[in-house]
PDB file of N, CA, C and O in Angstrom:
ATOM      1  N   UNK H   1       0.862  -1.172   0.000  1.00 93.00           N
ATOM      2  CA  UNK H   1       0.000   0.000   0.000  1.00 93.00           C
ATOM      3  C   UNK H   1       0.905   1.231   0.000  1.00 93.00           C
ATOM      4  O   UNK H   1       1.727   1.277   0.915  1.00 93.00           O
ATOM      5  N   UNK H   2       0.886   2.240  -0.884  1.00 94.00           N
ATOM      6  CA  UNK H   2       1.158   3.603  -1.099  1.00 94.00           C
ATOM      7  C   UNK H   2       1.777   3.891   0.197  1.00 94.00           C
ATOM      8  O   UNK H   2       2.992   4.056   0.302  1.00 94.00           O
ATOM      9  N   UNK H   3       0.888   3.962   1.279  1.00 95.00           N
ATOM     10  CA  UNK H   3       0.948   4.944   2.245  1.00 95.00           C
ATOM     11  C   UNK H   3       1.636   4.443   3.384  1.00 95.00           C
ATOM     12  O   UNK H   3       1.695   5.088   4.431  1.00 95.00           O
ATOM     13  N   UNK H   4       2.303   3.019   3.193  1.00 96.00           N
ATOM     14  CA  UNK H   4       3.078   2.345   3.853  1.00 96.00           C
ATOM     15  C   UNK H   4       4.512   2.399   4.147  1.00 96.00           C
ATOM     16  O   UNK H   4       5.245   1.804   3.356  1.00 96.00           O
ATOM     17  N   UNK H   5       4.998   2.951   5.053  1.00 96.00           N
ATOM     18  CA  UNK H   5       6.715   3.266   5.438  1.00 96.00           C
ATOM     19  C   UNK H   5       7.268   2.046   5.364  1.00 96.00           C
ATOM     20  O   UNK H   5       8.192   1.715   4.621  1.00 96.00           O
ATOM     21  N   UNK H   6       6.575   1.243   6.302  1.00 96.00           N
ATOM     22  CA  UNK H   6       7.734   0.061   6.751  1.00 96.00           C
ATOM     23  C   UNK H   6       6.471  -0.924   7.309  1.00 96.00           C
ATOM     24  O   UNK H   6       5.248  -0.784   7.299  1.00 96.00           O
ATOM     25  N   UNK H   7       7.153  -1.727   7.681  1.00 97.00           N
ATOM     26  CA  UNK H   7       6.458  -3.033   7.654  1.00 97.00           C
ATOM     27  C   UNK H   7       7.427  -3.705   9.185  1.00 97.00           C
ATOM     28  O   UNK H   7       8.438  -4.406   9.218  1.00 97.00           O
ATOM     29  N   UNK H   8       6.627  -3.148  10.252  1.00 97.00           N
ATOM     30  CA  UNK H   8       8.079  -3.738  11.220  1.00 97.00           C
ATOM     31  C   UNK H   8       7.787  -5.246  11.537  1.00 97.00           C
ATOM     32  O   UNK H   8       8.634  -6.064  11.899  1.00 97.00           O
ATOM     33  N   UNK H   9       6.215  -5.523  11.308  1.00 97.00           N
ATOM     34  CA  UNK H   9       6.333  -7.159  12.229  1.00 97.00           C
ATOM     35  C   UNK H   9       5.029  -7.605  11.258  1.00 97.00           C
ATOM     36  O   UNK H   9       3.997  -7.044  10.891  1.00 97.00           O
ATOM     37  N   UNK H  10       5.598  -8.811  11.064  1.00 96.00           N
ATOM     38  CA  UNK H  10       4.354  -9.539  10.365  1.00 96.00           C
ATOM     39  C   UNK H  10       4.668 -11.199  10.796  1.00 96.00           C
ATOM     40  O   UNK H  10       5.740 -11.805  10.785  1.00 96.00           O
ATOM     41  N   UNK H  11       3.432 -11.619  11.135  1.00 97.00           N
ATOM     42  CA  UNK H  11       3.702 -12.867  11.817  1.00 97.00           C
ATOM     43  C   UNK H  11       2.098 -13.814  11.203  1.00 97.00           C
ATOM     44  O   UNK H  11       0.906 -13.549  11.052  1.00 97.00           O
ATOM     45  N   UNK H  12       2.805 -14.723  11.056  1.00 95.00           N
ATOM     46  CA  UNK H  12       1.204 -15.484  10.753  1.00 95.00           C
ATOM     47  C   UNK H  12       1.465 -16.982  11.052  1.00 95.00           C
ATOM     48  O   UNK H  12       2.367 -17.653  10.552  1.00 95.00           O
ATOM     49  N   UNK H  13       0.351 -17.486  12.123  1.00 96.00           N
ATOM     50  CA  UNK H  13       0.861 -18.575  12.710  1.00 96.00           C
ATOM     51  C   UNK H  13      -0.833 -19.800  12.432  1.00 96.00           C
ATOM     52  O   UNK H  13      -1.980 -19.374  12.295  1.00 96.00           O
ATOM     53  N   UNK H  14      -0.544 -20.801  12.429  1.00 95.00           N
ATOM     54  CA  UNK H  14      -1.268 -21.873  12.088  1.00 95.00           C
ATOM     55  C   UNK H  14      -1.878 -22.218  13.408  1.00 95.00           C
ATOM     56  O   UNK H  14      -1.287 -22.555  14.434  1.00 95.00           O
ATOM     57  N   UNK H  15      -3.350 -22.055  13.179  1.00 92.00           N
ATOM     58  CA  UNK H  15      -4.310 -22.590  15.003  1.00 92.00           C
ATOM     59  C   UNK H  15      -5.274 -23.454  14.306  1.00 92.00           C
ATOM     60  O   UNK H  15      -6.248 -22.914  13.783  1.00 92.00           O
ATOM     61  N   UNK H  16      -5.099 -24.956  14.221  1.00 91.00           N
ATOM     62  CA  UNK H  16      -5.909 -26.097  13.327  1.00 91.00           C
ATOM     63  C   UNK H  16      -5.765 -26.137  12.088  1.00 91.00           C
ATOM     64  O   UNK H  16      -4.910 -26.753  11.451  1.00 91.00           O
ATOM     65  N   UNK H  17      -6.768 -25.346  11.640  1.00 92.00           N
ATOM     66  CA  UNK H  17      -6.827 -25.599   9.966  1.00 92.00           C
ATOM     67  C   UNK H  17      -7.263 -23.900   9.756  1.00 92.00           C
ATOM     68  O   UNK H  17      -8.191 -23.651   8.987  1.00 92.00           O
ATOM     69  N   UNK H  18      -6.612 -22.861  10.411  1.00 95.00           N
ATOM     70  CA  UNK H  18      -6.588 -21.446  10.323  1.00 95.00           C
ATOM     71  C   UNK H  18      -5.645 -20.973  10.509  1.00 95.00           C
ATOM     72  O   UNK H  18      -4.810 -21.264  11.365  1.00 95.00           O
ATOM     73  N   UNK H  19      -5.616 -19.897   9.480  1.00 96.00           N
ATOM     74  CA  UNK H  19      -4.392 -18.910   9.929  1.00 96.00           C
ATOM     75  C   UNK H  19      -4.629 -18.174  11.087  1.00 96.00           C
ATOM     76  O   UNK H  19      -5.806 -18.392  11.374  1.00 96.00           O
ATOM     77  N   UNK H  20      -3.982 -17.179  12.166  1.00 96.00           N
ATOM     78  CA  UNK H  20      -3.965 -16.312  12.495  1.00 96.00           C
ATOM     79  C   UNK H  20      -2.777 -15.398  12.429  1.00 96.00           C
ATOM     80  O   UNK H  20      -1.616 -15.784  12.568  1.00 96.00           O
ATOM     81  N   UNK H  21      -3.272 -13.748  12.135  1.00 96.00           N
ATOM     82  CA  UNK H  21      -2.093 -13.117  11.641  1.00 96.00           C
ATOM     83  C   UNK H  21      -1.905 -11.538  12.618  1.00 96.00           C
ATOM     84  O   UNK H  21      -2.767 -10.944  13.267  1.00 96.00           O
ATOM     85  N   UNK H  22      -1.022 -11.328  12.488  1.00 97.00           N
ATOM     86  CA  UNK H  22      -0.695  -9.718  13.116  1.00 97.00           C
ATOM     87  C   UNK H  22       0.406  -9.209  12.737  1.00 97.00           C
ATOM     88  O   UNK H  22       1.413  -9.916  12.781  1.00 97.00           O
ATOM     89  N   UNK H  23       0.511  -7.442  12.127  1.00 97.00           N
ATOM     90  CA  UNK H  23       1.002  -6.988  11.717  1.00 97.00           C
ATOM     91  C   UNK H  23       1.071  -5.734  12.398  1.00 97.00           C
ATOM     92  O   UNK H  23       0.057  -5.196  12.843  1.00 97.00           O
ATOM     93  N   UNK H  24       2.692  -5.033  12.547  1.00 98.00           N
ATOM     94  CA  UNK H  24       2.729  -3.698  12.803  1.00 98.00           C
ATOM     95  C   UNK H  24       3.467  -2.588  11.546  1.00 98.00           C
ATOM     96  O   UNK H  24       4.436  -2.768  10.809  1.00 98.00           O
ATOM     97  N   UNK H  25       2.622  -1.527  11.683  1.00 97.00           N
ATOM     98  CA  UNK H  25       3.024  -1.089  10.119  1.00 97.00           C
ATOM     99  C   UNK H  25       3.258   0.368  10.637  1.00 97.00           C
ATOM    100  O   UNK H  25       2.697   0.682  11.686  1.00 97.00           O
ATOM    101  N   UNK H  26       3.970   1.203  10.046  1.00 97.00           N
ATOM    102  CA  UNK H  26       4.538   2.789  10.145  1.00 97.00           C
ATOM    103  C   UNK H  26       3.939   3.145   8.967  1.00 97.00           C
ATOM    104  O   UNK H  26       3.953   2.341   8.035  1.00 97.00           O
ATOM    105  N   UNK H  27       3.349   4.350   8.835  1.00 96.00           N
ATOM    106  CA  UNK H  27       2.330   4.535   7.831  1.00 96.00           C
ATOM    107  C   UNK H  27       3.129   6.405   7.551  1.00 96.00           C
ATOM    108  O   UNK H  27       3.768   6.934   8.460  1.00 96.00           O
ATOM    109  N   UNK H  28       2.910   7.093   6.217  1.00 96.00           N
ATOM    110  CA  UNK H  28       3.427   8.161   6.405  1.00 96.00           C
ATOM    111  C   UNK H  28       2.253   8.738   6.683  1.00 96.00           C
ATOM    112  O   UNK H  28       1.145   8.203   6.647  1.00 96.00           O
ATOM    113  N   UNK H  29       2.650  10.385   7.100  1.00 94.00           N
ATOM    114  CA  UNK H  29       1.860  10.910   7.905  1.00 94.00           C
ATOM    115  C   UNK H  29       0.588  11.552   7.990  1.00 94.00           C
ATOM    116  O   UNK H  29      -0.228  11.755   8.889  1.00 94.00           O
ATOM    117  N   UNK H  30       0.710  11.904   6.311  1.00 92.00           N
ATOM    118  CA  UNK H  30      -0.742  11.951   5.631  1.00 92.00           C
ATOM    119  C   UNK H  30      -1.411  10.930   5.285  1.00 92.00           C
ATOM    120  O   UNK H  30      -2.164  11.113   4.329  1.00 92.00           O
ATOM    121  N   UNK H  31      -1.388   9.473   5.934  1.00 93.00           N
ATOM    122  CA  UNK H  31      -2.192   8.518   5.592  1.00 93.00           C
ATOM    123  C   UNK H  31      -3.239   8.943   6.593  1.00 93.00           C
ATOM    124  O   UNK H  31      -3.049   9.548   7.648  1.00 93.00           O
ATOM    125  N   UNK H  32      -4.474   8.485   6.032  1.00 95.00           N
ATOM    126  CA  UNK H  32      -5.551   7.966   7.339  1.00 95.00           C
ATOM    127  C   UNK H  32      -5.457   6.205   7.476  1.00 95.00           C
ATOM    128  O   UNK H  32      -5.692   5.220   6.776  1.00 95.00           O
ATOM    129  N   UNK H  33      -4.848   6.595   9.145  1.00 95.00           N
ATOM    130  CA  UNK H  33      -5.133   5.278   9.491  1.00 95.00           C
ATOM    131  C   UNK H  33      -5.748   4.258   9.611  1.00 95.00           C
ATOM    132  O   UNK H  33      -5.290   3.118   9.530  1.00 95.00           O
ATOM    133  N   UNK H  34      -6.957   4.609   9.835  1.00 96.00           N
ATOM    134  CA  UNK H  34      -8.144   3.767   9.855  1.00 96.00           C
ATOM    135  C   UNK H  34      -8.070   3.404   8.462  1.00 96.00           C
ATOM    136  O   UNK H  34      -7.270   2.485   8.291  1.00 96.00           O
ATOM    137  N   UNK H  35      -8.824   3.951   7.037  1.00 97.00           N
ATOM    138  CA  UNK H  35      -8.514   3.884   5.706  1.00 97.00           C
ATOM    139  C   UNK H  35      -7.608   2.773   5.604  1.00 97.00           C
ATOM    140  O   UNK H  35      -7.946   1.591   5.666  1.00 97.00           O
ATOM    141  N   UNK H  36      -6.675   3.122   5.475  1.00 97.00           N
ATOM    142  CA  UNK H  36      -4.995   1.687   5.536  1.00 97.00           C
ATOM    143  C   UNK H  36      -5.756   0.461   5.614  1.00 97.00           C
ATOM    144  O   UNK H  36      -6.104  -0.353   4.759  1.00 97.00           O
ATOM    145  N   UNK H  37      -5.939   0.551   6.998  1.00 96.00           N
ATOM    146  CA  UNK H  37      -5.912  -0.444   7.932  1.00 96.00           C
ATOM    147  C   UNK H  37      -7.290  -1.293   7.048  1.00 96.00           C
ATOM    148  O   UNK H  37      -7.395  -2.487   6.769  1.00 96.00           O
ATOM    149  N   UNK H  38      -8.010  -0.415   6.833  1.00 96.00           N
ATOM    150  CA  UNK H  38      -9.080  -1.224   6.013  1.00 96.00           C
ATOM    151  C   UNK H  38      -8.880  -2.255   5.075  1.00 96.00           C
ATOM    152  O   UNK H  38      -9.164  -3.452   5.097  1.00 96.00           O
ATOM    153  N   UNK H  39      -8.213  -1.377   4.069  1.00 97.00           N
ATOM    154  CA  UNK H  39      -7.961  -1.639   3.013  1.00 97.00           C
ATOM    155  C   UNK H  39      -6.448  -2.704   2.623  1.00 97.00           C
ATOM    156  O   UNK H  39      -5.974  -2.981   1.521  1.00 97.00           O
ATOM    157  N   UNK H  40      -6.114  -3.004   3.645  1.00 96.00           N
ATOM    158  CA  UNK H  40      -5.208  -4.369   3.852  1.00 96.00           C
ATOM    159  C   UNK H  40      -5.536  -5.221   4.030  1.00 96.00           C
ATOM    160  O   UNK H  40      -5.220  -6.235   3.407  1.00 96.00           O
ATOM    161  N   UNK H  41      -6.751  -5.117   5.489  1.00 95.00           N
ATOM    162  CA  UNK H  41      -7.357  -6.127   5.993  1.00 95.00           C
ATOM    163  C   UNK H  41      -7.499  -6.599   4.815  1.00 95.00           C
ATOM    164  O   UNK H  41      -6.768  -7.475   4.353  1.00 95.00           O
ATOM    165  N   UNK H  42      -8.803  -5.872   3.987  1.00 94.00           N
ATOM    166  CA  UNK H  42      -9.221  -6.541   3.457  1.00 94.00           C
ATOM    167  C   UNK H  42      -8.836  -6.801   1.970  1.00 94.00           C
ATOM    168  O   UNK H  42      -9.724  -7.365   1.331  1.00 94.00           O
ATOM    169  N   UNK H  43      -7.509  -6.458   1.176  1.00 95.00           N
ATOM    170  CA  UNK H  43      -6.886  -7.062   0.220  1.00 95.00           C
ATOM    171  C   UNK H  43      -6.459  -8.621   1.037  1.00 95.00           C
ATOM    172  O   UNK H  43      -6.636  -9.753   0.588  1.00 95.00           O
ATOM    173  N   UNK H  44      -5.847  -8.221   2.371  1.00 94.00           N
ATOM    174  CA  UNK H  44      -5.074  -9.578   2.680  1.00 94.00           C
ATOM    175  C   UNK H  44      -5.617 -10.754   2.957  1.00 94.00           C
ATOM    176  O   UNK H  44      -5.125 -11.862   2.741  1.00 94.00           O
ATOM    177  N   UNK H  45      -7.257 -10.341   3.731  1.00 91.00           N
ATOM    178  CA  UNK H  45      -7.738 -11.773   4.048  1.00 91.00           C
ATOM    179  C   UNK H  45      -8.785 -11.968   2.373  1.00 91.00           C
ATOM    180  O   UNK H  45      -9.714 -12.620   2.849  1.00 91.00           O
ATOM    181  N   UNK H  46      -9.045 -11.854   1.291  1.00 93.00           N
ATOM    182  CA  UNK H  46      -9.487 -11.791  -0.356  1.00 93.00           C
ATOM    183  C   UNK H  46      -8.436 -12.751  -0.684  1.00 93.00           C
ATOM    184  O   UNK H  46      -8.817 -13.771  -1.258  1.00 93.00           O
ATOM    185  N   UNK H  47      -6.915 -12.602  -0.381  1.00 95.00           N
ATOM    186  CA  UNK H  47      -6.155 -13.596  -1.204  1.00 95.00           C
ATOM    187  C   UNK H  47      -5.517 -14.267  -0.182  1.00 95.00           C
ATOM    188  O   UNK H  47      -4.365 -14.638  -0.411  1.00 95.00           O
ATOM    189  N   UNK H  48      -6.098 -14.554   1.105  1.00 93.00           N
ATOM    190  CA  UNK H  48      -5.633 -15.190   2.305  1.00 93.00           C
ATOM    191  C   UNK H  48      -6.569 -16.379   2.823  1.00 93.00           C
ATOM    192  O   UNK H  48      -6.452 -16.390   4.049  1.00 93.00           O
ATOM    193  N   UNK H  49      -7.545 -17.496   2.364  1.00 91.00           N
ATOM    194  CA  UNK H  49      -9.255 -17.794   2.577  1.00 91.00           C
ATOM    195  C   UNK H  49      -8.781 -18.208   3.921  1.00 91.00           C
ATOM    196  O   UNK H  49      -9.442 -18.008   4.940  1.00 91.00           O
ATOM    197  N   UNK H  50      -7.529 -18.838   3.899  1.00 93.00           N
ATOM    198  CA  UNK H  50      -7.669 -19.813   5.351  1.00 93.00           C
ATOM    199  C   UNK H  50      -7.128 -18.994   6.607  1.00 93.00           C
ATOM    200  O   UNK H  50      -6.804 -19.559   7.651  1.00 93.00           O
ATOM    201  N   UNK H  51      -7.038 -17.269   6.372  1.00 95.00           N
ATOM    202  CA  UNK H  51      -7.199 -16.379   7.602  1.00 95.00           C
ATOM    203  C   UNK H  51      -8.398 -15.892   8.178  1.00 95.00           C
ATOM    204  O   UNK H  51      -9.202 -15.073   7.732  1.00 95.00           O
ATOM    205  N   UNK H  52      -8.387 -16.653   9.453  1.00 93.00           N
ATOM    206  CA  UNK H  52      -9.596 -15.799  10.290  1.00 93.00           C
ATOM    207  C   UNK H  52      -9.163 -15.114  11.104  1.00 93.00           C
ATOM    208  O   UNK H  52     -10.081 -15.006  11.917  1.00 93.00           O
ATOM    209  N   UNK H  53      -8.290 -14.521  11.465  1.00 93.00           N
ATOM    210  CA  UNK H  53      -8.054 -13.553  12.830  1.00 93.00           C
ATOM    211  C   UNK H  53      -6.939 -12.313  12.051  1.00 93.00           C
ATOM    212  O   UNK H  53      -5.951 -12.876  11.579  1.00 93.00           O
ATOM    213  N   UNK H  54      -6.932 -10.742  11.842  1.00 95.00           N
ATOM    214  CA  UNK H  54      -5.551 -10.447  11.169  1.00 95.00           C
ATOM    215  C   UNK H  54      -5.850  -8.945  12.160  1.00 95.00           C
ATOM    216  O   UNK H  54      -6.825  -8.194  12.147  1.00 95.00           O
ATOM    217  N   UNK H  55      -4.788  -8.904  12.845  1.00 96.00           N
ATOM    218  CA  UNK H  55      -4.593  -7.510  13.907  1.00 96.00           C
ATOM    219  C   UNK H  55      -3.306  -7.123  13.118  1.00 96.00           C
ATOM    220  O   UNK H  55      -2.227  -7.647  12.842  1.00 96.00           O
ATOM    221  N   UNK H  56      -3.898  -6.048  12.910  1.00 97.00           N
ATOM    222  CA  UNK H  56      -3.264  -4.631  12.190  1.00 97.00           C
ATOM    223  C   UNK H  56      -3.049  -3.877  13.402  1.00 97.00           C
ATOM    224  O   UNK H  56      -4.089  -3.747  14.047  1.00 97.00           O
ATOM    225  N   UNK H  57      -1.795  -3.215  14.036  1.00 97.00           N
ATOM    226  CA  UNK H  57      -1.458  -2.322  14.972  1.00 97.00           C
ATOM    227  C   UNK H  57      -0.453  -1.224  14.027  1.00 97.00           C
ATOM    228  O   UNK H  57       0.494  -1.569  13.320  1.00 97.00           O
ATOM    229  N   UNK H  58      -0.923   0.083  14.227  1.00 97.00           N
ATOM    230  CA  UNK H  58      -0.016   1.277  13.683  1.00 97.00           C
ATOM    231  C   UNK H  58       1.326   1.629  14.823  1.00 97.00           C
ATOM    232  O   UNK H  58       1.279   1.311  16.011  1.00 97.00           O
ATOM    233  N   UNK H  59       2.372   2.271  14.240  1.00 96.00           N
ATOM    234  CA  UNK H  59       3.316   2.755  15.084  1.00 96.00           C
ATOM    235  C   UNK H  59       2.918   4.367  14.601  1.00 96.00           C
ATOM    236  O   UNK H  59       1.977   4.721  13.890  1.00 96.00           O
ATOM    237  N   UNK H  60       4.052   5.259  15.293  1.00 93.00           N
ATOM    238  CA  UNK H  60       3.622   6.333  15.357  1.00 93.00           C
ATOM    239  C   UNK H  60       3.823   6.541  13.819  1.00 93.00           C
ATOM    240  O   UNK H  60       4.266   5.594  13.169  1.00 93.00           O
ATOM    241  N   UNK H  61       3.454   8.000  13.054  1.00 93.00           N
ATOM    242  CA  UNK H  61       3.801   7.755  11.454  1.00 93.00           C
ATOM    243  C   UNK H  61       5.140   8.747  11.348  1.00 93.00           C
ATOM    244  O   UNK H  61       5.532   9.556  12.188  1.00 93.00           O
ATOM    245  N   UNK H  62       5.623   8.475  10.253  1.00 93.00           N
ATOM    246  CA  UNK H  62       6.874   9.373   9.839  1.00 93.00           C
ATOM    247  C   UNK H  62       6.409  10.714   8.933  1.00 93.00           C
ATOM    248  O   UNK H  62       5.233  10.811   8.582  1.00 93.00           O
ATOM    249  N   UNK H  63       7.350  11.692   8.592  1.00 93.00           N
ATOM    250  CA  UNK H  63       7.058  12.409   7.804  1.00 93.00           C
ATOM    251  C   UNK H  63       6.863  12.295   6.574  1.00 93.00           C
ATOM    252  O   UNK H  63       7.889  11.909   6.014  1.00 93.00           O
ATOM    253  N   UNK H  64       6.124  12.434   5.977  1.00 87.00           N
ATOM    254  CA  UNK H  64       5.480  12.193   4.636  1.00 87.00           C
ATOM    255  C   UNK H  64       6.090  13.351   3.536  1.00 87.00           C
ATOM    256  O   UNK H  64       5.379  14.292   3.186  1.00 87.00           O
ATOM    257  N   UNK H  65       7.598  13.164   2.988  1.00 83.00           N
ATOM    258  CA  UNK H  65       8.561  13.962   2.461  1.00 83.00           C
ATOM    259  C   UNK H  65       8.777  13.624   1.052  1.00 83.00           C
ATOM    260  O   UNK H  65       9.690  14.091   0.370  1.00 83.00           O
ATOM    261  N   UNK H  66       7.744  12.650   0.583  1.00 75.00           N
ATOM    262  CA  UNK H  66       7.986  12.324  -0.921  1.00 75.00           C
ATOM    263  C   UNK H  66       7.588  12.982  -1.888  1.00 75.00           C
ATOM    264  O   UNK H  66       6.527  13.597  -1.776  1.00 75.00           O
ATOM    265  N   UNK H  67       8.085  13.014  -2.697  1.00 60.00           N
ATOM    266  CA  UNK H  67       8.050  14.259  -3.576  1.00 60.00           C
ATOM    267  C   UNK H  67       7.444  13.398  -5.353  1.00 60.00           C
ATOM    268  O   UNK H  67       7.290  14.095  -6.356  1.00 60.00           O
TER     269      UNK H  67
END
């Protein structure tokens, strides 16, 4: 996603016959967070079927200096 700095933690671990996943992401500073966060979820669990659980946590954001 565009509005994505960095990608500090992504973890996705197997509970039966499900994924569960969690991610921490640095977003630049003109992103809306919420927005993002949407719009991952839900690209990631569309090409993910066997995820049921995906926690998205933001860090603080950086300056948004791209030109």
């Amino acid at each position: 996603h565009p509005a994505v700095n960095s990608v500090e933690r992504l973890r996705l671990r197997w509970l039966r016959h499900q994924l569960q996943g969690d991610m921490v992401l640095t977003l630049f500073s003109s992103a809306n967070g919420r927005v993002v966060k949407e719009e991952i979820r839900h690209t990631i669990v569309h090409v993910t079927p066997k995820l049921s659980d995906l926690t998205i946590e933001l860090t603080d954001p950086v300056p948004d200096d791209r030109t």
